[in-house]
DNA sequence: ATATCTAGCTTTGTCGGACAAACAGATAAG
DNA sequence: CTTATCTGTTTGTCCGACAAAGCTAGATAT
């Protein structure tokens, strides 16, 4: 094959190239999180394209979480928030019609890994946060919605205590789909709330004592409890989407 | 405080509302993946906004993976690809300067979970795919770049064999950062390629025999091998970004 | 002199219209 | 029946414009 006479010409639309150019500057650290990107007019001048084109490129980066607008709507680079990206992944999981069995199995793996990390590396501040959450949980043990929210927070704090950001990120999409069901379960199972708080108490205690075995054991029990409760009201093999739809429907009645 | 006379009025910009409206239709299944969304002109008429506004909304959804343009650039709904979203997450991990220690610890957890699932639920087709990968790997054992690529594929296939889509998704961001280093390691450690292929062979064998213990053991050995190899060329506690930058720099010399 | 207010400038969000290139479908030629 | 051509659509990009919201600096009040 002879050397081609012409180089492959760029085929990407201009708005994409604008987005890529800004992305490169952020990824390789030339623009640091928090620093301003400039006004749309400045970008128009720098890239030599129309403002509409610049704005389309901005939308791409904004959705990707790489840039955001500050209080005065000016553009600035930012650290992509796990949470926002995880929300998109959760949505993708719903569309792929994953089942609660898949969700449960993966969450079991990730929560056990979280507690192991927390037992090894939790700081006093992590412990204080978890203790604070536990106290608030104990106070709302009869309120399924409030307790569900605090349960989700407890597990976020546990992942944070593991000091492993990759783990924090990996568990988030599943957790976003998994934990909302806590409300359904706690509300439907007598003593469910008390058992939940009790499990949290033992987990926190194990983390504080650096007792990995106990931490893992109580985390497993905690999730098995969830599973038993869930199976009383729905099937593990139904898709997440269908289960939520039905619950929303039942709640409206 | 008196009951407010007026409800809070919409504050979201029009392009966002366009994106949200289309997203809702896709999420709740009224528009199924593969179905057309309509032309930009039709959306202009339906939403009663300008085409520039519609296009900004489209960019948001396109970046989110909810819609794409087919061969003739027409809009259609689509299933968000894990891979694309995982790329965003990987990028986020780099910007958060996670270390290889975090990456390694989480990957160990997730790969072990994958192999456990694969041992339990791999189909004949899964086994055939893994066997095909193994044969190709054996053929390029002296080529670090080729072997690294096939190694990454082996682990993707293993996750696929677990039949757990949540797990497949959860492992992807870490894997995208983790496995590129295989090339560095295999290239730098004599016998590294042979050991890698040998480990894959034992893992596949264990999956085929439904021997969970052996599968987990060889997966752990496989990753520990990676870790030992990695520590010969870099520190586990350096950030992923720095390590890649240095490697890219060294490779150019 | 300090604090507050007001007017003007800037920037964003949206709009209308325009045009070239790429494309799909229909039509004509082989 | 295949190939080539024509024609209307659609996308990507551009230009210019304007109202609303934020910011800035000078004017005003205390």
Coordinates of C-alpha atoms (C1' of nucleotides) in Angstrom, one line a residue:
Chain A
X1 CA 0.0 0.0 0.0
X2 CA 1.5 3.3 -1.1
X3 CA 1.8 6.2 1.3
X4 CA -1.5 8.1 1.1
X5 CA -1.2 11.5 -0.5
X6 CA -3.7 13.1 1.9
X7 CA -4.1 13.0 5.5
X8 CA -7.5 11.9 6.8
X9 CA -9.6 15.1 7.1
X10 CA -11.4 16.0 10.3
X11 CA -15.0 14.9 10.1
X12 CA -16.1 15.9 13.6
X13 CA -18.6 18.8 13.7
X14 CA -17.4 22.1 15.0
X15 CA -19.3 22.0 18.3
X16 CA -17.7 18.7 19.1
X17 CA -14.2 20.0 18.4
X18 CA -14.9 23.0 20.6
X19 CA -16.0 20.6 23.4
X20 CA -13.0 18.4 22.9
X21 CA -10.6 21.3 22.9
X22 CA -11.9 22.6 26.2
X23 CA -12.0 19.1 27.6
X24 CA -8.4 18.5 26.8
X25 CA -7.4 21.7 28.6
X26 CA -9.2 20.5 31.7
X27 CA -8.1 16.9 31.6
X28 CA -4.4 17.7 31.3
X29 CA -4.7 20.2 34.1
X30 CA -4.1 23.4 32.1
X31 CA -7.4 24.6 33.4
X32 CA -7.9 23.6 37.0
X33 CA -11.3 23.0 38.7
X34 CA -12.8 26.2 39.8
X35 CA -11.0 28.3 37.2
X36 CA -13.0 30.3 34.7
X37 CA -13.3 29.2 31.1
X38 CA -14.2 32.6 29.8
X39 CA -17.3 34.1 28.4
X40 CA -19.1 32.7 25.4
X41 CA -17.9 35.7 23.4
X42 CA -14.3 35.0 24.3
X43 CA -14.7 31.4 23.1
X44 CA -16.3 32.6 19.9
X45 CA -13.2 34.7 19.3
X46 CA -10.7 32.0 20.3
X47 CA -12.2 29.2 18.3
X48 CA -13.4 31.4 15.4
X49 CA -16.9 29.8 15.3
X50 CA -20.4 31.2 15.9
X51 CA -21.8 31.6 19.4
X52 CA -24.5 29.0 18.6
X53 CA -21.7 26.5 17.9
X54 CA -19.9 27.4 21.1
X55 CA -23.1 27.0 23.1
X56 CA -23.7 23.5 21.7
X57 CA -20.2 22.5 22.7
X58 CA -20.7 24.0 26.2
X59 CA -23.9 21.9 26.6
X60 CA -21.9 18.7 25.9
X61 CA -19.3 19.5 28.6
X62 CA -21.9 20.7 31.0
X63 CA -23.8 17.4 30.8
X64 CA -20.5 15.6 31.1
X65 CA -19.9 17.4 34.4
X66 CA -16.6 18.9 33.3
X67 CA -17.8 22.5 33.4
X68 CA -20.5 24.3 35.2
X69 CA -21.9 27.8 35.6
X70 CA -21.3 29.6 38.9
X71 CA -23.8 31.7 40.7
X72 CA -23.5 34.4 38.0
X73 CA -23.8 31.9 35.1
X74 CA -20.2 32.3 34.2
X75 CA -18.4 29.2 33.0
X76 CA -15.9 27.4 35.1
X77 CA -14.1 24.1 35.1
X78 CA -15.2 21.7 37.9
X79 CA -14.5 18.3 39.3
X80 CA -17.2 15.9 37.9
X81 CA -19.4 14.9 40.8
X82 CA -19.7 11.2 41.2
X83 CA -23.3 11.6 42.2
X84 CA -24.4 13.2 38.9
X85 CA -22.6 10.7 36.8
X86 CA -24.0 7.9 38.9
X87 CA -27.5 9.1 38.3
X88 CA -27.0 8.7 34.6
X89 CA -25.7 5.2 35.2
X90 CA -28.7 4.3 37.3
X91 CA -30.9 5.5 34.5
X92 CA -29.0 3.3 32.1
X93 CA -29.5 0.3 34.4
X94 CA -33.3 1.0 34.5
X95 CA -33.4 1.1 30.7
X96 CA -31.5 -2.2 30.5
X97 CA -34.2 -3.7 32.8
X98 CA -31.8 -5.1 35.4
X99 CA -33.4 -7.2 38.1
X100 CA -33.2 -6.7 41.9
X101 CA -31.3 -10.0 42.0
X102 CA -28.5 -8.4 40.1
X103 CA -28.7 -5.3 42.2
X104 CA -28.7 -7.2 45.4
X105 CA -25.8 -9.5 44.5
X106 CA -23.6 -6.5 43.4
X107 CA -24.6 -4.4 46.4
X108 CA -23.7 -7.2 48.7
X109 CA -20.2 -7.4 47.2
X110 CA -19.7 -3.6 47.3
X111 CA -21.1 -3.0 50.7
X112 CA -19.0 -5.8 52.2
X113 CA -15.9 -4.2 50.5
X114 CA -17.0 -0.9 52.0
X115 CA -17.2 -2.1 55.5
X116 CA -13.9 -3.9 55.2
X117 CA -12.2 -0.7 54.1
X118 CA -14.0 1.2 56.8
X119 CA -12.8 -1.2 59.5
X120 CA -9.3 -0.8 58.2
X121 CA -9.1 2.9 57.6
X122 CA -12.0 4.8 59.2
X123 CA -10.9 8.1 60.9
X124 CA -12.4 9.5 64.0
X125 CA -14.2 12.0 61.9
X126 CA -15.8 9.2 59.8
X127 CA -16.9 7.4 63.0
X128 CA -18.4 10.7 64.3
X129 CA -20.4 11.1 61.1
X130 CA -21.6 7.5 61.3
X131 CA -22.5 8.0 65.0
X132 CA -24.4 11.1 64.2
X133 CA -26.3 9.3 61.4
X134 CA -27.1 6.5 63.8
X135 CA -28.5 8.8 66.4
X136 CA -30.7 10.5 63.9
X137 CA -31.9 7.1 62.6
X138 CA -32.8 6.0 66.1
X139 CA -34.9 9.1 66.5
X140 CA -37.0 8.4 63.3
X141 CA -37.3 4.7 63.6
X142 CA -41.0 4.8 63.1
X143 CA -40.8 7.0 60.0
X144 CA -40.1 4.8 56.9
X145 CA -39.3 7.7 54.5
X146 CA -36.9 9.4 56.9
X147 CA -35.3 6.2 57.9
X148 CA -34.8 5.1 54.3
X149 CA -33.0 8.4 53.6
X150 CA -30.7 8.0 56.6
X151 CA -30.0 4.4 55.7
X152 CA -28.8 5.5 52.3
X153 CA -26.7 8.1 54.0
X154 CA -25.2 5.6 56.4
X155 CA -23.9 3.5 53.6
X156 CA -22.5 6.5 51.8
X157 CA -20.7 7.4 54.9
X158 CA -19.4 3.9 55.3
X159 CA -18.0 4.0 51.7
X160 CA -16.5 7.3 52.5
X161 CA -14.9 5.8 55.6
X162 CA -13.2 3.2 53.4
X163 CA -11.1 6.0 52.0
X164 CA -11.4 4.4 48.6
X165 CA -12.8 6.8 46.1
X166 CA -13.0 4.2 43.4
X167 CA -15.2 2.0 45.6
X168 CA -17.3 5.0 46.5
X169 CA -17.9 5.6 42.8
X170 CA -18.5 2.0 41.9
X171 CA -21.2 1.4 44.5
X172 CA -23.1 4.6 43.8
X173 CA -25.1 3.6 40.7
X174 CA -26.4 0.4 42.3
X175 CA -27.0 2.1 45.6
X176 CA -29.2 4.8 44.0
X177 CA -31.5 2.0 42.7
X178 CA -31.2 -0.2 45.7
X179 CA -31.8 2.0 48.7
X180 CA -35.0 3.7 47.7
X181 CA -36.7 0.3 48.2
X182 CA -35.8 0.5 51.9
X183 CA -38.8 2.7 52.5
X184 CA -41.1 0.1 50.9
X185 CA -39.6 -2.6 53.1
X186 CA -39.3 -0.8 56.4
X187 CA -42.9 0.4 55.9
X188 CA -44.1 -3.1 55.2
X189 CA -42.3 -5.2 57.8
X190 CA -43.1 -4.7 61.5
X191 CA -39.9 -4.3 63.5
X192 CA -38.1 -3.6 60.2
X193 CA -37.0 -0.1 61.3
X194 CA -35.7 -1.4 64.6
X195 CA -33.7 -4.2 63.0
X196 CA -32.2 -1.7 60.5
X197 CA -31.0 0.6 63.3
X198 CA -29.8 -2.3 65.3
X199 CA -27.7 -3.6 62.3
X200 CA -26.2 -0.1 61.8
X201 CA -25.3 0.0 65.5
X202 CA -23.5 -3.3 65.3
X203 CA -21.7 -2.2 62.1
X204 CA -20.6 1.0 63.5
X205 CA -19.5 -0.7 66.7
X206 CA -17.4 -3.2 64.6
X207 CA -15.8 -0.4 62.6
X208 CA -14.9 1.4 65.9
X209 CA -13.4 -1.8 67.3
X210 CA -11.6 -2.6 64.0
X211 CA -13.3 -6.0 64.0
X212 CA -13.6 -6.9 60.4
X213 CA -15.3 -10.2 60.9
X214 CA -18.1 -8.6 62.9
X215 CA -18.4 -5.7 60.4
X216 CA -18.8 -8.1 57.5
X217 CA -21.2 -10.3 59.3
X218 CA -23.5 -7.6 60.3
X219 CA -23.4 -6.0 56.9
X220 CA -24.4 -9.3 55.4
X221 CA -27.2 -9.7 57.9
X222 CA -28.3 -6.2 57.2
X223 CA -28.6 -6.8 53.4
X224 CA -30.1 -10.3 53.9
X225 CA -32.7 -8.6 56.0
X226 CA -33.4 -6.3 53.1
X227 CA -33.7 -9.2 50.8
X228 CA -36.1 -11.1 53.0
X229 CA -38.2 -7.9 53.4
X230 CA -38.1 -7.3 49.7
X231 CA -39.2 -10.8 48.8
X232 CA -42.3 -10.3 50.9
X233 CA -43.5 -7.5 48.6
X234 CA -42.0 -8.2 45.2
X235 CA -39.9 -10.7 43.2
X236 CA -36.2 -10.4 43.0
X237 CA -36.4 -11.4 39.3
X238 CA -38.6 -8.6 38.2
X239 CA -37.0 -5.6 36.6
X240 CA -36.3 -2.6 38.7
X241 CA -38.4 -0.5 36.5
X242 CA -41.5 -2.6 36.8
X243 CA -41.2 -2.8 40.6
X244 CA -40.9 0.9 41.0
X245 CA -43.8 1.6 38.6
X246 CA -46.0 -0.7 40.5
X247 CA -45.0 0.8 43.9
X248 CA -45.6 4.3 42.6
X249 CA -49.0 3.1 41.3
X250 CA -49.9 1.5 44.6
X251 CA -48.8 4.5 46.6
X252 CA -51.2 6.8 44.6
X253 CA -54.2 4.7 45.4
Chain B
X1 CA -46.3 32.6 56.9
X2 CA -49.3 33.0 54.7
X3 CA -50.1 30.6 51.9
X4 CA -48.3 31.9 48.9
X5 CA -50.6 33.2 46.2
X6 CA -48.5 32.0 43.4
X7 CA -46.7 28.8 42.8
X8 CA -43.0 29.0 42.1
X9 CA -42.6 29.5 38.4
X10 CA -40.3 27.4 36.2
X11 CA -36.8 28.5 36.4
X12 CA -35.2 26.0 34.1
X13 CA -34.0 27.3 30.8
X14 CA -35.9 26.2 27.7
X15 CA -33.2 23.9 26.3
X16 CA -33.2 22.0 29.6
X17 CA -36.9 21.6 29.5
X18 CA -36.7 20.3 26.0
X19 CA -34.1 17.7 27.1
X20 CA -36.2 16.7 30.1
X21 CA -39.3 16.3 28.1
X22 CA -37.7 14.0 25.6
X23 CA -35.9 12.2 28.4
X24 CA -39.2 11.5 30.2
X25 CA -40.7 10.0 27.1
X26 CA -37.7 7.6 26.7
X27 CA -37.4 6.7 30.4
X28 CA -41.0 5.7 30.8
X29 CA -41.0 3.7 27.6
X30 CA -43.2 5.8 25.4
X31 CA -40.3 6.1 23.0
X32 CA -38.5 2.8 22.8
X33 CA -34.8 2.4 21.9
X34 CA -34.4 2.5 18.2
X35 CA -37.5 4.6 17.5
X36 CA -37.1 7.9 15.8
X37 CA -37.5 11.2 17.8
X38 CA -38.4 13.3 14.8
X39 CA -36.6 16.0 12.9
X40 CA -35.3 19.1 14.5
X41 CA -38.0 21.0 12.7
X42 CA -40.7 18.8 14.2
X43 CA -39.4 19.3 17.7
X44 CA -39.3 23.1 17.0
X45 CA -43.0 22.9 16.2
X46 CA -44.0 20.6 19.0
X47 CA -42.1 22.6 21.8
X48 CA -42.7 26.0 20.3
X49 CA -39.1 27.0 20.7
X50 CA -36.3 28.0 18.3
X51 CA -34.2 25.5 16.6
X52 CA -31.1 26.7 18.4
X53 CA -32.8 25.9 21.6
X54 CA -33.9 22.5 20.4
X55 CA -30.4 21.7 19.3
X56 CA -28.9 22.6 22.7
X57 CA -31.4 20.2 24.3
X58 CA -30.4 17.5 21.8
X59 CA -26.7 17.9 22.7
X60 CA -27.5 17.3 26.4
X61 CA -29.3 14.1 25.6
X62 CA -26.8 13.0 23.1
X63 CA -24.0 13.4 25.6
X64 CA -26.1 11.5 28.2
X65 CA -26.3 8.6 25.8
X66 CA -30.1 8.6 25.6
X67 CA -30.4 9.6 22.0
X68 CA -28.1 9.2 19.0
X69 CA -28.1 10.0 15.3
X70 CA -28.4 7.1 12.9
X71 CA -26.4 6.7 9.7
X72 CA -28.4 9.5 8.1
X73 CA -28.0 11.8 11.1
X74 CA -31.7 11.4 12.1
X75 CA -32.4 11.3 15.8
X76 CA -33.4 8.1 17.5
X77 CA -33.7 6.9 21.1
X78 CA -31.1 4.4 22.2
X79 CA -30.0 2.3 25.1
X80 CA -27.2 4.1 26.9
X81 CA -24.0 2.2 26.4
X82 CA -22.3 1.3 29.6
X83 CA -19.0 1.8 27.9
X84 CA -19.5 5.4 27.0
X85 CA -20.7 6.3 30.5
X86 CA -17.9 4.4 32.1
X87 CA -15.5 6.5 30.1
X88 CA -16.9 9.6 31.7
X89 CA -16.5 8.0 35.1
X90 CA -12.9 7.0 34.4
X91 CA -12.2 10.5 33.5
X92 CA -13.7 11.7 36.7
X93 CA -11.5 9.3 38.6
X94 CA -8.4 10.7 37.0
X95 CA -9.4 14.2 37.8
X96 CA -10.0 13.2 41.4
X97 CA -6.4 11.8 41.4
X98 CA -7.3 8.4 42.7
X99 CA -4.3 6.1 43.4
X100 CA -3.6 2.7 42.0
X101 CA -4.0 1.3 45.5
X102 CA -7.7 2.3 45.4
X103 CA -8.0 1.0 41.9
X104 CA -6.4 -2.3 42.8
X105 CA -8.4 -2.9 45.9
X106 CA -11.7 -2.2 44.2
X107 CA -10.8 -4.2 41.1
X108 CA -9.9 -7.2 43.3
X109 CA -13.3 -7.1 44.9
X110 CA -15.1 -6.7 41.6
X111 CA -13.1 -9.3 39.6
X112 CA -13.5 -11.9 42.3
X113 CA -17.3 -11.2 42.3
X114 CA -17.2 -11.6 38.5
X115 CA -15.5 -14.9 38.6
X116 CA -17.9 -16.2 41.3
X117 CA -20.8 -15.2 39.2
X118 CA -19.2 -16.7 36.1
X119 CA -18.6 -20.0 37.9
X120 CA -22.2 -20.1 38.9
X121 CA -23.9 -19.0 35.7
X122 CA -21.6 -19.1 32.7
X123 CA -23.2 -20.5 29.6
X124 CA -21.6 -22.6 26.9
X125 CA -21.4 -19.6 24.7
X126 CA -19.6 -17.6 27.5
X127 CA -17.1 -20.4 27.8
X128 CA -16.6 -20.5 24.1
X129 CA -15.9 -16.8 24.0
X130 CA -13.5 -17.0 26.8
X131 CA -11.8 -20.0 25.2
X132 CA -11.5 -18.1 21.9
X133 CA -9.9 -15.2 23.8
X134 CA -7.5 -17.5 25.6
X135 CA -6.4 -19.1 22.3
X136 CA -5.7 -15.7 20.8
X137 CA -3.9 -14.6 23.9
X138 CA -1.6 -17.6 23.7
X139 CA -0.8 -16.7 20.2
X140 CA 0.4 -13.2 21.0
X141 CA 2.1 -13.9 24.3
X142 CA 5.2 -12.1 23.3
X143 CA 3.4 -8.9 22.2
X144 CA 2.6 -6.8 25.3
X145 CA 0.2 -4.4 23.5
X146 CA -1.8 -7.2 21.9
X147 CA -1.8 -9.2 25.1
X148 CA -2.9 -6.3 27.2
X149 CA -5.9 -5.7 24.9
X150 CA -6.9 -9.4 25.1
X151 CA -6.5 -9.4 28.9
X152 CA -8.9 -6.5 29.2
X153 CA -11.3 -8.4 26.9
X154 CA -11.0 -11.6 29.0
X155 CA -12.1 -9.8 32.1
X156 CA -15.0 -8.1 30.2
X157 CA -16.1 -11.6 29.0
X158 CA -15.8 -12.9 32.5
X159 CA -18.1 -10.2 33.8
X160 CA -20.5 -10.9 31.0
X161 CA -20.4 -14.6 31.9
X162 CA -21.5 -13.6 35.4
X163 CA -24.9 -12.6 33.8
X164 CA -25.0 -9.7 36.2
X165 CA -25.3 -6.4 34.3
X166 CA -25.0 -4.3 37.4
X167 CA -21.7 -5.9 38.1
X168 CA -20.6 -5.4 34.5
X169 CA -21.3 -1.8 34.8
X170 CA -19.8 -1.3 38.3
X171 CA -16.4 -2.8 37.3
X172 CA -16.1 -1.0 34.0
X173 CA -14.8 2.4 35.2
X174 CA -12.1 0.9 37.3
X175 CA -11.2 -1.6 34.6
X176 CA -10.8 1.1 32.0
X177 CA -8.0 2.7 34.2
X178 CA -6.6 -0.6 35.6
X179 CA -6.1 -2.7 32.5
X180 CA -4.1 -0.3 30.3
X181 CA -1.2 -0.7 32.8
X182 CA -1.1 -4.4 31.8
X183 CA 1.0 -3.5 28.8
X184 CA 3.5 -1.6 30.9
X185 CA 3.8 -4.6 33.2
X186 CA 3.9 -7.4 30.8
X187 CA 6.4 -5.5 28.8
X188 CA 8.6 -4.9 31.8
X189 CA 8.5 -8.3 33.5
X190 CA 10.1 -11.4 31.9
X191 CA 7.7 -14.3 31.8
X192 CA 4.9 -11.9 32.6
X193 CA 3.0 -12.7 29.4
X194 CA 3.2 -16.4 30.0
X195 CA 2.1 -16.1 33.6
X196 CA -0.9 -14.0 32.5
X197 CA -2.0 -16.6 30.0
X198 CA -1.5 -19.4 32.4
X199 CA -3.7 -17.6 35.0
X200 CA -6.4 -17.1 32.4
X201 CA -6.2 -20.7 31.5
X202 CA -6.7 -21.8 35.1
X203 CA -9.6 -19.3 35.6
X204 CA -11.4 -20.5 32.5
X205 CA -10.8 -24.1 33.6
X206 CA -12.3 -23.4 37.0
X207 CA -15.3 -21.7 35.5
X208 CA -15.8 -24.7 33.2
X209 CA -15.6 -27.1 36.2
X210 CA -17.8 -24.9 38.3
X211 CA -15.1 -24.8 40.9
X212 CA -15.6 -21.5 42.6
X213 CA -12.7 -21.9 45.0
X214 CA -10.2 -22.4 42.2
X215 CA -11.7 -19.6 40.2
X216 CA -11.4 -17.1 43.0
X217 CA -7.9 -18.3 43.9
X218 CA -6.5 -17.9 40.4
X219 CA -8.2 -14.6 40.0
X220 CA -6.6 -13.4 43.2
X221 CA -3.2 -14.7 42.0
X222 CA -3.7 -13.1 38.6
X223 CA -4.3 -9.7 40.2
X224 CA -1.5 -10.1 42.8
X225 CA 0.8 -10.8 39.9
X226 CA -0.3 -7.5 38.4
X227 CA 0.3 -5.8 41.6
X228 CA 3.8 -7.2 42.0
X229 CA 4.6 -6.2 38.4
X230 CA 3.2 -2.8 38.9
X231 CA 5.2 -2.1 42.1
X232 CA 8.4 -2.8 40.1
X233 CA 7.7 0.1 37.8
X234 CA 5.7 2.6 39.9
X235 CA 4.2 3.3 43.3
X236 CA 0.7 2.1 44.2
X237 CA 0.2 5.4 46.1
X238 CA 0.9 7.7 43.2
X239 CA -2.2 9.1 41.4
X240 CA -3.3 7.3 38.2
X241 CA -2.8 10.5 36.2
X242 CA 0.8 11.0 37.2
X243 CA 1.7 7.4 36.4
X244 CA 0.2 7.5 33.0
X245 CA 1.8 10.9 32.3
X246 CA 5.2 9.5 33.2
X247 CA 4.7 6.4 31.2
X248 CA 3.6 8.3 28.1
X249 CA 6.6 10.5 28.6
X250 CA 9.0 7.6 28.9
X251 CA 7.5 5.9 25.8
X252 CA 8.1 8.9 23.7
X253 CA 11.9 8.9 24.4
Chain C
dA1 C1' -16.1 58.7 54.7
dT2 C1' -19.1 54.9 54.4
dA3 C1' -23.1 52.9 52.9
dT4 C1' -26.8 52.7 49.4
dC5 C1' -28.9 53.4 45.2
dT6 C1' -29.2 53.9 40.4
dA7 C1' -27.9 53.8 35.6
dG8 C1' -25.1 51.7 32.2
dC9 C1' -22.5 47.9 30.5
dT10 C1' -21.9 42.7 30.0
dT11 C1' -23.4 38.3 29.5
dT12 C1' -26.7 34.8 28.9
dG13 C1' -30.9 32.6 27.0
dT14 C1' -33.7 32.8 23.2
dC15 C1' -35.3 34.1 18.7
dG16 C1' -35.7 34.7 13.5
dG17 C1' -33.7 33.9 9.3
dA18 C1' -30.2 32.3 6.1
dC19 C1' -27.1 29.0 3.4
dA20 C1' -24.0 25.1 2.0
dA21 C1' -23.3 20.3 2.4
dA22 C1' -25.1 15.7 3.1
dC23 C1' -28.7 12.8 2.4
dA24 C1' -33.2 10.2 0.9
dG25 C1' -36.4 9.4 -2.4
dA26 C1' -37.9 9.9 -7.0
dT27 C1' -37.0 9.9 -11.8
dA28 C1' -34.5 9.3 -16.0
dA29 C1' -30.9 6.8 -18.7
dG30 C1' -28.3 2.7 -19.8
Chain D
dC1 C1' -32.6 -4.3 -13.4
dT2 C1' -29.0 -1.3 -12.4
dT3 C1' -26.9 3.2 -12.6
dA4 C1' -26.9 8.1 -12.8
dT5 C1' -29.2 12.4 -12.0
dC6 C1' -32.3 15.5 -10.0
dT7 C1' -35.0 17.5 -6.1
dG8 C1' -36.7 18.4 -1.8
dT9 C1' -35.3 17.7 3.3
dT10 C1' -32.4 17.9 7.1
dT11 C1' -28.4 19.0 9.5
dG12 C1' -24.5 22.0 10.8
dT13 C1' -23.1 26.5 10.9
dC14 C1' -23.5 31.4 10.6
dC15 C1' -25.4 36.3 11.3
dG16 C1' -27.8 39.6 13.8
dA17 C1' -31.0 40.8 17.4
dC18 C1' -33.2 41.5 22.0
dA19 C1' -35.0 40.9 26.8
dA20 C1' -33.6 39.5 31.3
dA21 C1' -30.3 39.1 34.9
dG22 C1' -25.7 40.2 36.8
dC23 C1' -22.1 43.2 37.5
dT24 C1' -19.7 47.8 37.9
dA25 C1' -19.0 52.2 38.9
dG26 C1' -20.6 56.8 39.6
dA27 C1' -24.1 59.4 42.1
dT28 C1' -26.5 60.1 46.4
dA29 C1' -27.8 59.9 51.2
dT30 C1' -26.3 59.4 56.0

